[in-house]
Amino acid sequence: MPRAALALAAAIVALLALAPASSAAGTPTITLLAPANDAVVESAPGTYITFSWHVDWAQPENTVVRFETASDPAFTQNVTVDTNACPAANVNCWTSVQPARVWAPPYGSDWYWRVGLTTAGGIAYSATFHFHAIAPPDSDHDGVPDATDNCPTKYNPDQRDSNNDGKCDACQIDRVSPRAKISPGSAKRGHRAYFHARMHDDRGTVRFTITLSLGRHLIAGWRFGWTSANWAYHYTFWTMQPLPRLLPPGAYRICLKAWDRAGNHALSCSRYLIR
């Protein structure tokens, strides 16, 4: 080989030895972990998908991590982007996210996700993963998945559990009677009569009657429909019209009787003086 050619080859080798490492050596590798590619996952209010990934980067930089989702693999439809900054000292400072979002029908079904990191050479992306979202089983169609429904065989969207035993009221026979108490009182003939009472039921509502009697004779009665019953609240009732002046004065009996929806009842009576 001519000397000139040898000199040129040596120069090229020397330049290659001095040249910086290729840009590939400084590119992060992003591995998507969950959900796995083509996974079928359940999604519903309160049942949210957790996405996770891991970053390997031989020559890390300060970066912004991008979590992206879309309804098409080209990331042009229904795109969402969440970001978080991570320092070069800890490029894995953000490796999971659980969006409070429902992905299943009627909101959608097939989705794509990827993770990107900003670098000096631009954004480096992971592979793109696909997942198919389905609604979890809901046997009673009350909007609460069977897995978390405390009464999955009966429609009970409120999930009411009055005795806090983990089983919904809808799946238990109500054997607890309501509470009722009517206070002693008094009124004048020719004036309205006022009655004061307290009521409670472990399942929240009662229907009730109030009666006013003299001896064995019923003087008046009032019937009320389903009403919220809270023992902390003091209920006041009054007659629409003044008491007739022809009523004999004396000690009357005022009674409150309350029923819950299962037919359990409670009775409370007190002295009521009419002057």
mmCIF file of C-alpha atoms in Angstrom:
data_model
loop_
_atom_site.group_PDB
_atom_site.id
_atom_site.type_symbol
_atom_site.label_atom_id
_atom_site.label_comp_id
_atom_site.label_asym_id
_atom_site.label_seq_id
_atom_site.Cartn_x
_atom_site.Cartn_y
_atom_site.Cartn_z
ATOM 1 C CA MET A 1 0.000 0.000 0.000
ATOM 2 C CA PRO A 2 1.395 3.477 -0.871
ATOM 3 C CA ARG A 3 2.608 5.544 2.046
ATOM 4 C CA ALA A 4 -0.056 8.186 1.405
ATOM 5 C CA ALA A 5 -2.821 5.597 1.723
ATOM 6 C CA LEU A 6 -1.341 4.192 4.891
ATOM 7 C CA ALA A 7 -1.131 7.670 6.398
ATOM 8 C CA LEU A 8 -4.800 8.364 5.525
ATOM 9 C CA ALA A 9 -5.951 5.080 7.080
ATOM 10 C CA ALA A 10 -4.005 5.828 10.246
ATOM 11 C CA ALA A 11 -5.565 9.278 10.455
ATOM 12 C CA ILE A 12 -9.062 7.833 10.121
ATOM 13 C CA VAL A 13 -8.376 5.310 12.909
ATOM 14 C CA ALA A 14 -7.080 8.101 15.125
ATOM 15 C CA LEU A 15 -10.164 10.234 14.482
ATOM 16 C CA LEU A 16 -12.472 7.335 15.280
ATOM 17 C CA ALA A 17 -10.647 6.755 18.547
ATOM 18 C CA LEU A 18 -11.114 10.406 19.524
ATOM 19 C CA ALA A 19 -14.742 10.682 18.357
ATOM 20 C CA PRO A 20 -17.471 10.697 21.040
ATOM 21 C CA ALA A 21 -19.661 7.618 21.527
ATOM 22 C CA SER A 22 -22.595 7.328 19.157
ATOM 23 C CA SER A 23 -25.919 8.935 20.154
ATOM 24 C CA ALA A 24 -27.359 5.440 20.642
ATOM 25 C CA ALA A 25 -25.163 4.955 23.698
ATOM 26 C CA GLY A 26 -26.925 7.903 25.371
ATOM 27 C CA THR A 27 -30.466 6.873 24.451
ATOM 28 C CA PRO A 28 -32.671 5.562 27.276
ATOM 29 C CA THR A 29 -34.350 2.186 27.054
ATOM 30 C CA ILE A 30 -37.917 2.273 28.351
ATOM 31 C CA THR A 31 -39.519 -1.060 29.189
ATOM 32 C CA LEU A 32 -43.297 -1.115 29.604
ATOM 33 C CA LEU A 33 -44.378 -3.496 32.373
ATOM 34 C CA ALA A 34 -48.115 -3.402 32.997
ATOM 35 C CA PRO A 35 -50.629 -3.793 31.622
ATOM 36 C CA ALA A 36 -48.935 -6.205 29.249
ATOM 37 C CA ASN A 37 -49.276 -5.754 25.530
ATOM 38 C CA ASP A 38 -52.716 -6.868 24.284
ATOM 39 C CA ALA A 39 -53.928 -7.368 27.853
ATOM 40 C CA VAL A 40 -57.646 -7.439 28.635
ATOM 41 C CA VAL A 41 -58.279 -5.322 31.738
ATOM 42 C CA GLU A 42 -61.336 -4.392 33.791
ATOM 43 C CA SER A 43 -62.142 -0.706 34.146
ATOM 44 C CA ALA A 44 -64.946 0.980 36.061
ATOM 45 C CA PRO A 45 -65.452 3.868 38.499
ATOM 46 C CA GLY A 46 -63.272 3.000 41.475
ATOM 47 C CA THR A 47 -61.527 0.204 39.548
ATOM 48 C CA TYR A 48 -58.655 2.051 37.909
ATOM 49 C CA ILE A 49 -55.804 0.664 35.812
ATOM 50 C CA THR A 50 -52.233 1.077 37.047
ATOM 51 C CA PHE A 51 -49.606 1.568 34.335
ATOM 52 C CA SER A 52 -45.951 0.884 35.132
ATOM 53 C CA TRP A 53 -42.593 0.969 33.329
ATOM 54 C CA HIS A 54 -38.819 1.020 33.929
ATOM 55 C CA VAL A 55 -36.017 3.139 32.484
ATOM 56 C CA ASP A 56 -32.438 2.032 31.748
ATOM 57 C CA TRP A 57 -30.099 4.845 30.713
ATOM 58 C CA ALA A 58 -26.327 4.492 30.605
ATOM 59 C CA GLN A 59 -25.747 8.234 30.257
ATOM 60 C CA PRO A 60 -28.778 9.787 31.981
ATOM 61 C CA GLU A 61 -29.830 13.415 31.646
ATOM 62 C CA ASN A 62 -32.359 15.561 33.420
ATOM 63 C CA THR A 63 -35.559 14.567 31.683
ATOM 64 C CA VAL A 64 -39.314 14.927 31.481
ATOM 65 C CA VAL A 65 -41.159 11.607 31.488
ATOM 66 C CA ARG A 66 -44.249 11.509 29.262
ATOM 67 C CA PHE A 67 -47.075 9.004 29.764
ATOM 68 C CA GLU A 68 -49.270 9.004 26.659
ATOM 69 C CA THR A 69 -52.501 7.234 25.747
ATOM 70 C CA ALA A 70 -54.602 7.296 22.597
ATOM 71 C CA SER A 71 -57.358 5.355 20.883
ATOM 72 C CA ASP A 72 -55.197 4.710 17.810
ATOM 73 C CA PRO A 73 -51.619 3.408 17.466
ATOM 74 C CA ALA A 74 -50.524 6.592 15.672
ATOM 75 C CA PHE A 75 -51.475 8.676 18.742
ATOM 76 C CA THR A 76 -53.708 11.069 16.830
ATOM 77 C CA GLN A 77 -57.121 10.296 18.391
ATOM 78 C CA ASN A 78 -58.276 10.975 21.972
ATOM 79 C CA VAL A 79 -54.713 11.629 23.080
ATOM 80 C CA THR A 80 -53.853 12.315 26.723
ATOM 81 C CA VAL A 81 -50.411 13.217 28.022
ATOM 82 C CA ASP A 82 -49.220 13.276 31.643
ATOM 83 C CA THR A 83 -45.708 14.463 32.457
ATOM 84 C CA ASN A 84 -43.315 14.447 35.373
ATOM 85 C CA ALA A 85 -39.747 15.788 35.641
ATOM 86 C CA CYS A 86 -36.981 13.452 36.832
ATOM 87 C CA PRO A 87 -33.345 14.390 37.525
ATOM 88 C CA ALA A 88 -30.398 12.614 35.917
ATOM 89 C CA ALA A 89 -29.595 11.123 39.311
ATOM 90 C CA ASN A 90 -32.941 9.297 39.368
ATOM 91 C CA VAL A 91 -34.524 8.873 35.960
ATOM 92 C CA ASN A 92 -36.842 6.271 37.524
ATOM 93 C CA CYS A 93 -38.413 8.795 39.888
ATOM 94 C CA TRP A 94 -41.780 8.276 38.131
ATOM 95 C CA THR A 95 -42.468 4.772 36.906
ATOM 96 C CA SER A 96 -46.198 4.256 37.498
ATOM 97 C CA VAL A 97 -49.466 6.128 37.189
ATOM 98 C CA GLN A 98 -53.103 5.283 37.934
ATOM 99 C CA PRO A 99 -55.381 7.702 36.088
ATOM 100 C CA ALA A 100 -58.817 8.061 37.692
ATOM 101 C CA ARG A 101 -60.373 7.243 34.361
ATOM 102 C CA VAL A 102 -62.793 4.658 32.990
ATOM 103 C CA TRP A 103 -61.495 3.110 29.774
ATOM 104 C CA ALA A 104 -64.211 0.501 29.229
ATOM 105 C CA PRO A 105 -67.445 0.957 27.220
ATOM 106 C CA PRO A 106 -69.379 3.139 26.865
ATOM 107 C CA TYR A 107 -66.298 5.353 27.138
ATOM 108 C CA GLY A 108 -64.057 3.205 24.928
ATOM 109 C CA SER A 109 -62.528 -0.241 24.604
ATOM 110 C CA ASP A 110 -59.238 -0.433 22.659
ATOM 111 C CA TRP A 111 -56.405 1.829 23.762
ATOM 112 C CA TYR A 112 -52.700 2.350 23.171
ATOM 113 C CA TRP A 113 -50.058 3.647 25.552
ATOM 114 C CA ARG A 114 -46.383 4.497 25.562
ATOM 115 C CA VAL A 115 -43.803 6.334 27.629
ATOM 116 C CA GLY A 116 -41.326 8.888 26.339
ATOM 117 C CA LEU A 117 -38.315 10.696 27.841
ATOM 118 C CA THR A 118 -36.955 14.008 26.670
ATOM 119 C CA THR A 119 -33.236 13.882 25.750
ATOM 120 C CA ALA A 120 -30.730 16.239 24.171
ATOM 121 C CA GLY A 121 -31.509 14.538 20.860
ATOM 122 C CA GLY A 122 -35.296 14.718 21.178
ATOM 123 C CA ILE A 123 -37.960 12.482 22.729
ATOM 124 C CA ALA A 124 -37.081 8.804 23.066
ATOM 125 C CA TYR A 125 -40.152 6.571 23.166
ATOM 126 C CA SER A 126 -40.839 3.078 24.389
ATOM 127 C CA ALA A 127 -42.615 0.508 22.285
ATOM 128 C CA THR A 128 -46.374 1.045 21.986
ATOM 129 C CA PHE A 129 -48.584 -1.315 23.976
ATOM 130 C CA HIS A 130 -52.262 -2.037 23.348
ATOM 131 C CA PHE A 131 -54.908 -3.016 25.897
ATOM 132 C CA HIS A 132 -58.585 -3.892 25.626
ATOM 133 C CA ALA A 133 -60.768 -2.501 28.434
ATOM 134 C CA ILE A 134 -63.942 -4.210 29.574
ATOM 135 C CA ALA A 135 -66.458 -3.382 32.261
ATOM 136 C CA PRO A 136 -66.202 -5.729 35.260
ATOM 137 C CA PRO A 137 -69.183 -8.010 35.972
ATOM 138 C CA ASP A 138 -72.161 -6.219 37.546
ATOM 139 C CA SER A 139 -74.872 -8.824 38.072
ATOM 140 C CA ASP A 140 -77.492 -6.464 39.527
ATOM 141 C CA HIS A 141 -76.748 -3.606 37.097
ATOM 142 C CA ASP A 142 -76.465 -1.032 39.866
ATOM 143 C CA GLY A 143 -73.201 0.464 38.624
ATOM 144 C CA VAL A 144 -71.086 -1.221 41.323
ATOM 145 C CA PRO A 145 -68.872 -4.121 40.123
ATOM 146 C CA ASP A 146 -69.558 -7.504 41.712
ATOM 147 C CA ALA A 147 -66.045 -7.576 43.172
ATOM 148 C CA THR A 148 -66.779 -4.542 45.361
ATOM 149 C CA ASP A 149 -70.596 -4.738 45.614
ATOM 150 C CA ASN A 150 -71.715 -5.538 49.174
ATOM 151 C CA CYS A 151 -74.921 -7.041 47.772
ATOM 152 C CA PRO A 152 -74.172 -8.194 44.213
ATOM 153 C CA THR A 153 -77.512 -9.953 43.683
ATOM 154 C CA LYS A 154 -79.787 -6.977 44.393
ATOM 155 C CA TYR A 155 -79.897 -3.504 42.879
ATOM 156 C CA ASN A 156 -78.381 -1.232 45.549
ATOM 157 C CA PRO A 157 -76.411 1.661 44.055
ATOM 158 C CA ASP A 158 -76.243 3.434 47.442
ATOM 159 C CA GLN A 159 -74.484 0.399 49.041
ATOM 160 C CA ARG A 160 -76.171 1.309 52.317
ATOM 161 C CA ASP A 161 -74.857 -0.767 55.248
ATOM 162 C CA SER A 162 -76.630 0.504 58.357
ATOM 163 C CA ASN A 163 -75.005 -1.859 60.857
ATOM 164 C CA ASN A 164 -71.547 -1.655 59.257
ATOM 165 C CA ASP A 165 -71.146 -5.415 58.987
ATOM 166 C CA GLY A 166 -69.959 -5.305 55.372
ATOM 167 C CA LYS A 167 -73.269 -6.616 54.016
ATOM 168 C CA CYS A 168 -75.714 -4.218 52.423
ATOM 169 C CA ASP A 169 -79.179 -3.576 53.843
ATOM 170 C CA ALA A 170 -80.655 -4.868 50.587
ATOM 171 C CA CYS A 171 -79.294 -8.345 51.363
ATOM 172 C CA GLN A 172 -80.403 -8.468 54.997
ATOM 173 C CA ILE A 173 -83.790 -8.786 56.667
ATOM 174 C CA ASP A 174 -84.451 -5.746 58.807
ATOM 175 C CA ARG A 175 -85.174 -6.934 62.342
ATOM 176 C CA VAL A 176 -84.244 -3.684 64.082
ATOM 177 C CA SER A 177 -87.208 -1.639 65.288
ATOM 178 C CA PRO A 178 -87.160 2.138 64.996
ATOM 179 C CA ARG A 179 -86.900 4.384 68.048
ATOM 180 C CA ALA A 180 -89.594 6.888 68.975
ATOM 181 C CA LYS A 181 -90.123 9.353 71.807
ATOM 182 C CA ILE A 182 -92.765 12.019 72.198
ATOM 183 C CA SER A 183 -92.356 14.590 74.946
ATOM 184 C CA PRO A 184 -94.971 15.692 77.491
ATOM 185 C CA GLY A 185 -96.592 19.009 76.645
ATOM 186 C CA SER A 186 -99.528 21.324 77.076
ATOM 187 C CA ALA A 187 -101.803 23.614 75.106
ATOM 188 C CA LYS A 188 -104.670 26.007 75.606
ATOM 189 C CA ARG A 189 -108.080 25.609 74.080
ATOM 190 C CA GLY A 190 -108.540 28.137 71.291
ATOM 191 C CA HIS A 191 -104.822 27.922 70.427
ATOM 192 C CA ARG A 192 -102.726 25.620 68.293
ATOM 193 C CA ALA A 193 -101.240 22.550 69.955
ATOM 194 C CA TYR A 194 -97.530 21.796 69.535
ATOM 195 C CA PHE A 195 -95.913 18.366 69.903
ATOM 196 C CA HIS A 196 -92.201 17.599 70.220
ATOM 197 C CA ALA A 197 -90.711 14.251 69.263
ATOM 198 C CA ARG A 198 -87.574 12.342 68.353
ATOM 199 C CA MET A 199 -87.354 9.401 65.921
ATOM 200 C CA HIS A 200 -84.679 7.149 64.511
ATOM 201 C CA ASP A 201 -84.301 4.117 62.285
ATOM 202 C CA ASP A 202 -81.100 2.311 61.367
ATOM 203 C CA ARG A 203 -82.145 2.413 57.714
ATOM 204 C CA GLY A 204 -82.971 6.066 57.677
ATOM 205 C CA THR A 205 -86.725 6.526 57.208
ATOM 206 C CA VAL A 206 -90.017 5.881 59.019
ATOM 207 C CA ARG A 207 -93.695 6.565 58.578
ATOM 208 C CA PHE A 208 -95.635 7.496 61.705
ATOM 209 C CA THR A 209 -98.855 8.629 63.336
ATOM 210 C CA ILE A 210 -99.592 10.994 66.224
ATOM 211 C CA THR A 211 -102.772 10.529 68.220
ATOM 212 C CA LEU A 212 -104.395 12.569 70.993
ATOM 213 C CA SER A 213 -106.728 10.727 73.352
ATOM 214 C CA LEU A 214 -108.740 11.434 76.475
ATOM 215 C CA GLY A 215 -109.229 8.249 78.428
ATOM 216 C CA ARG A 216 -110.288 5.665 75.859
ATOM 217 C CA HIS A 217 -111.608 8.227 73.417
ATOM 218 C CA LEU A 218 -109.562 9.227 70.386
ATOM 219 C CA ILE A 219 -109.823 12.977 70.023
ATOM 220 C CA ALA A 220 -107.615 13.503 66.963
ATOM 221 C CA GLY A 221 -105.031 11.695 64.825
ATOM 222 C CA TRP A 222 -102.488 12.667 62.201
ATOM 223 C CA ARG A 223 -100.778 10.367 59.700
ATOM 224 C CA PHE A 224 -97.397 11.115 58.082
ATOM 225 C CA GLY A 225 -95.627 9.494 55.125
ATOM 226 C CA TRP A 226 -92.032 8.344 54.860
ATOM 227 C CA THR A 227 -89.789 10.777 56.662
ATOM 228 C CA SER A 228 -86.066 10.933 57.359
ATOM 229 C CA ALA A 229 -85.517 9.778 60.948
ATOM 230 C CA ASN A 230 -82.476 11.028 62.821
ATOM 231 C CA TRP A 231 -82.315 10.822 66.617
ATOM 232 C CA ALA A 232 -80.145 13.924 66.790
ATOM 233 C CA TYR A 233 -82.970 16.003 65.294
ATOM 234 C CA HIS A 234 -85.871 17.305 67.409
ATOM 235 C CA TYR A 235 -89.109 17.234 65.413
ATOM 236 C CA THR A 236 -91.912 19.717 66.103
ATOM 237 C CA PHE A 237 -95.494 19.270 64.878
ATOM 238 C CA TRP A 238 -98.522 21.465 65.356
ATOM 239 C CA THR A 239 -102.238 21.462 64.594
ATOM 240 C CA MET A 240 -103.389 23.399 61.544
ATOM 241 C CA GLN A 241 -106.321 24.834 63.474
ATOM 242 C CA PRO A 242 -106.679 25.988 67.115
ATOM 243 C CA LEU A 243 -107.962 23.434 69.583
ATOM 244 C CA PRO A 244 -111.754 23.702 69.941
ATOM 245 C CA ARG A 245 -112.822 25.632 73.022
ATOM 246 C CA LEU A 246 -115.443 22.950 73.646
ATOM 247 C CA LEU A 247 -112.752 20.373 74.496
ATOM 248 C CA PRO A 248 -112.888 19.413 78.159
ATOM 249 C CA PRO A 249 -109.785 20.482 80.030
ATOM 250 C CA GLY A 250 -107.620 17.813 81.571
ATOM 251 C CA ALA A 251 -104.770 15.408 81.155
ATOM 252 C CA TYR A 252 -104.771 13.849 77.707
ATOM 253 C CA ARG A 253 -102.518 11.176 76.198
ATOM 254 C CA ILE A 254 -100.357 11.979 73.193
ATOM 255 C CA CYS A 255 -98.817 8.990 71.333
ATOM 256 C CA LEU A 256 -96.276 8.618 68.543
ATOM 257 C CA LYS A 257 -96.114 5.328 66.628
ATOM 258 C CA ALA A 258 -93.420 4.823 63.982
ATOM 259 C CA TRP A 259 -92.905 2.002 61.441
ATOM 260 C CA ASP A 260 -89.891 1.153 59.300
ATOM 261 C CA ARG A 261 -90.116 -0.325 55.790
ATOM 262 C CA ALA A 262 -89.938 -3.868 57.148
ATOM 263 C CA GLY A 263 -92.977 -3.287 59.376
ATOM 264 C CA ASN A 264 -91.071 -3.067 62.650
ATOM 265 C CA HIS A 265 -92.602 -0.418 64.885
ATOM 266 C CA ALA A 266 -92.080 1.615 68.041
ATOM 267 C CA LEU A 267 -94.611 3.377 70.298
ATOM 268 C CA SER A 268 -94.107 6.271 72.688
ATOM 269 C CA CYS A 269 -96.843 8.004 74.752
ATOM 270 C CA SER A 270 -96.764 10.958 77.155
ATOM 271 C CA ARG A 271 -99.089 13.145 79.193
ATOM 272 C CA TYR A 272 -100.488 16.178 77.411
ATOM 273 C CA LEU A 273 -102.315 18.809 79.449
ATOM 274 C CA ILE A 274 -105.062 20.863 77.832
ATOM 275 C CA ARG A 275 -106.231 23.903 79.734
#
